[in-house]
Amino acid sequence: MRAHTVEVLTRLLRSHLRPYAALIALVLTLQLVAAVASLWLPTLNADIIDHGIAKGDTAYIWRVGAIMLVASLVQAAAQITATWGAARTSMGLGRDMRANIFDRVLTFSSRELGQFGAPTLITRNTNDVQQVQTLSFMMLVMLVAAPITGVGGVIMAMRQDVGLSWLIVVAVVVLLAGMGLIIARMVPLFRAQQKQLDAVNRILREQITGIRVVRAFTRENEETERFRQTNDRLTGIGISVGDLMALMFPFVMLVMNLSTVGVLWFGAQRVNSGEMAVGALTAYISYLIQILMSIMMATMVATMIPRASVSADRIGEVLDTSTTVVAPSKPVHPGDLLGVVELRNVGFAYPGAETPVLKDISFTARPGTTTAIVGGTGSGKTTLLRLLPRLADVSDGQILVDGVDVRDLAPQDLWSRVGLVPQRPYLFSGTVASNLRFGNPGATDDELWEALRVAQARDFVGGFAEGLEHPIAQGGTNVSGGQRQRLCIARALVAKPAIYLFDDSFSALDLATDARLRSALRPHTRSATVIVVAQRISTIIDAEQIVVIDEGAVVGIGTHDELLETCQEYGEIARSQEQAEAVA
């Protein structure tokens, strides 16, 4: 096991268990009480045999037996309460860890989200946290009691008879050596298991999300085979881990039984020679079993440490990753933003990329005007729009809002004034109303209906029996693409931001609906800054300013008529669409 992963696990447990210090102290105290009571019982039993049964002293048997009963009750009560405390602690640890991962992921920019990917982030916040949580529970329940019982058992066994101590040494050494070899084989398997679990989640997520594409291209058999192969690899790793664990417990029982036979063999000779009493031999066997059982308990926890360490390492990677979009230490808090957006020589490149996606982009978008961004596929239009609300930070240049660099604004101040309708419209599970109120929880029903009217969504929402309370499935999969797009536009309208960003948000609409929506949208956004990324020239033909981007650089800025005369790239786009419409 790599020292680094164990160090990460230790650090993770220490930081997240600190709030439960009082409860952990109670668990440790109760475990100590239970262990002492457990160690006392064989000695009491030996006394009953040697001083009660051997001498026929019934009163002594009853008296010591009552003490044994009380000790057993104390042990049971302490163990039950300690287990309850351990469960409370480990469940709280898991809850806090999941919350911390969730909070950290929410701070990630698109760069960090792309670096990890959704499938592994889900696995790390569920399965990986569960591994660490389970380990913490087992440590509090078993690993604390194991050393107390093991060390105490050795001491108590030697009090009964020193001559048989060499048997304990041999048994412990053999058991530890065997367990060490098995655990060493498990470590790489656990790491491979977590990675393969990520792969299964990734493929399953791809297939569920892209089920229409899979069916459209009749790729069901190929995708089924791809999932089967990945699933089989995960199953194979799990079987290998199971095989090693299957060796563990028979090995422990073998060592335990051979040790018991050894104690009986050599102990009987000492009893026969008068060097050891029968009760002491019985107690010695009990202590030997307790010692080996404590080692077995510690081994059970030890088998979980490698996998939990791998999981802790993966969790630590998320918690230790800082977003590249950092909030300023002394943010500027402007009053009401007017919404003047200015880009000065903006450039952007992904980490490790040979060429930048955007370079030397400069233009200004003002309130009351519409600025359209057009260009070929892959020209960087969507990337540019992501930079405006700081979903990622520019590599070069500046983006200013009302003369203030967006990197100097508090993120919440910026985000609350920007209404973004993404290229891929996404709705959350809930209702139409809960989705529309996402950016403005206090919006009234009348405001929601007005936003739906502008977004050309009032008719189909009004057709639902539940109206605004119509349920929406995760991702909006129970409404059509065009309906989903219009609901996302309405959601942005409800927020009433100073800056509207439409990222190809009209692509799923027919030309008539598109025209009606743009006509209704203009008076609603009269005082706001509107920036539109569009593919169809007809969508942005009336824009006050059109920015043409080609291969990440601005090649033209002006109105539709001006660009037809001055910008070759824009003219080609316009003519190609006119020809396509003519053919259609």
mmCIF file of C-alpha atoms in Angstrom, residues 147 336 411:
data_model
loop_
_atom_site.group_PDB
_atom_site.id
_atom_site.type_symbol
_atom_site.label_atom_id
_atom_site.label_comp_id
_atom_site.label_asym_id
_atom_site.label_seq_id
_atom_site.Cartn_x
_atom_site.Cartn_y
_atom_site.Cartn_z
ATOM 1 C CA PRO A 147 -5.592 -4.281 20.743
ATOM 2 C CA ASP A 336 -27.264 48.125 -9.802
ATOM 3 C CA PRO A 411 -19.140 35.631 -8.168
#
